[in-house]
mmCIF file of C-alpha atoms in Angstrom:
data_model
loop_
_atom_site.group_PDB
_atom_site.id
_atom_site.type_symbol
_atom_site.label_atom_id
_atom_site.label_comp_id
_atom_site.label_asym_id
_atom_site.label_seq_id
_atom_site.Cartn_x
_atom_site.Cartn_y
_atom_site.Cartn_z
ATOM 1 C CA MET A 242 0.000 0.000 0.000
ATOM 2 C CA VAL A 243 1.136 3.517 -0.857
ATOM 3 C CA ILE A 244 -0.169 6.846 0.403
ATOM 4 C CA VAL A 245 -0.452 9.658 -2.141
ATOM 5 C CA ILE A 246 -1.194 13.243 -1.144
ATOM 6 C CA ASP A 247 -3.941 14.546 -3.406
ATOM 7 C CA PHE A 248 -4.422 18.010 -4.928
ATOM 8 C CA ALA A 249 -6.243 19.191 -1.790
ATOM 9 C CA GLY A 250 -3.517 17.915 0.537
ATOM 10 C CA ARG A 251 -5.433 14.855 1.733
ATOM 11 C CA PRO A 252 -3.736 11.457 2.044
ATOM 12 C CA ILE A 253 -5.188 8.814 -0.286
ATOM 13 C CA ARG A 254 -4.370 5.134 0.270
ATOM 14 C CA VAL A 255 -3.559 3.243 -2.917
ATOM 15 C CA ARG A 256 -3.568 -0.530 -2.643
ATOM 16 C CA ASP A 257 -3.314 -1.442 -6.325
ATOM 17 C CA LEU A 258 -1.071 1.032 -8.134
ATOM 18 C CA GLU A 259 -1.750 -0.328 -11.620
ATOM 19 C CA ALA A 260 -5.538 -0.188 -11.163
ATOM 20 C CA ALA A 261 -5.305 3.297 -9.640
ATOM 21 C CA ILE A 262 -3.318 4.546 -12.637
ATOM 22 C CA LYS A 263 -5.911 3.152 -15.045
ATOM 23 C CA GLU A 264 -8.783 4.696 -13.101
ATOM 24 C CA ALA A 265 -7.097 8.091 -12.734
ATOM 25 C CA ASN A 266 -6.351 8.061 -16.465
ATOM 26 C CA ILE A 267 -10.060 7.563 -17.209
ATOM 27 C CA PHE A 268 -11.155 10.317 -14.825
ATOM 28 C CA ARG A 269 -8.603 12.866 -16.038
ATOM 29 C CA ARG A 270 -10.125 12.641 -19.529
ATOM 30 C CA ARG A 271 -13.781 12.868 -18.502
ATOM 31 C CA TYR A 272 -15.878 15.962 -18.968
ATOM 32 C CA ASP A 273 -19.536 16.891 -19.063
ATOM 33 C CA GLU A 274 -20.990 17.881 -22.408
ATOM 34 C CA ASP A 275 -23.124 20.549 -20.738
ATOM 35 C CA PRO A 276 -21.162 23.834 -20.833
ATOM 36 C CA ARG A 277 -22.707 24.877 -17.504
ATOM 37 C CA PHE A 278 -20.325 22.419 -15.859
ATOM 38 C CA ALA A 279 -17.184 23.771 -17.542
ATOM 39 C CA ALA A 280 -15.773 25.310 -14.345
ATOM 40 C CA LEU A 281 -16.336 22.093 -12.389
ATOM 41 C CA ASP A 282 -14.861 20.043 -15.228
ATOM 42 C CA LYS A 283 -11.744 22.220 -15.196
ATOM 43 C CA ARG A 284 -11.239 21.710 -11.446
ATOM 44 C CA LEU A 285 -11.893 17.963 -11.605
ATOM 45 C CA ARG A 286 -9.594 17.455 -14.567
ATOM 46 C CA ALA A 287 -6.825 19.363 -12.767
ATOM 47 C CA TYR A 288 -7.354 17.184 -9.682
ATOM 48 C CA TRP A 289 -7.205 13.925 -11.631
ATOM 49 C CA GLU A 290 -4.286 15.042 -13.804
ATOM 50 C CA ASP A 291 -2.304 15.868 -10.660
ATOM 51 C CA PHE A 292 -3.216 12.543 -9.048
ATOM 52 C CA TYR A 293 -2.382 10.631 -12.234
ATOM 53 C CA GLN A 294 1.046 12.274 -12.502
ATOM 54 C CA LYS A 295 1.787 11.436 -8.863
ATOM 55 C CA LEU A 296 0.850 7.797 -9.456
ATOM 56 C CA ILE A 297 2.986 7.598 -12.604
ATOM 57 C CA ALA A 298 5.938 9.006 -10.655
ATOM 58 C CA LEU A 299 5.706 5.998 -8.324
ATOM 59 C CA THR A 300 6.268 3.484 -11.133
#
């Protein structure tokens, strides 16, 4: 198990690094088609991109 500090400074436990990388990769590419959610999409994509890069750095 590995602990990764997320974008908000919270510790996240990662038990399966390979699965976590795959999941973070999916989430960092997601967005809502409704433009009203553009600001939220931007924040969420930044969060998941940061988390993904931190996971990749562990490999």
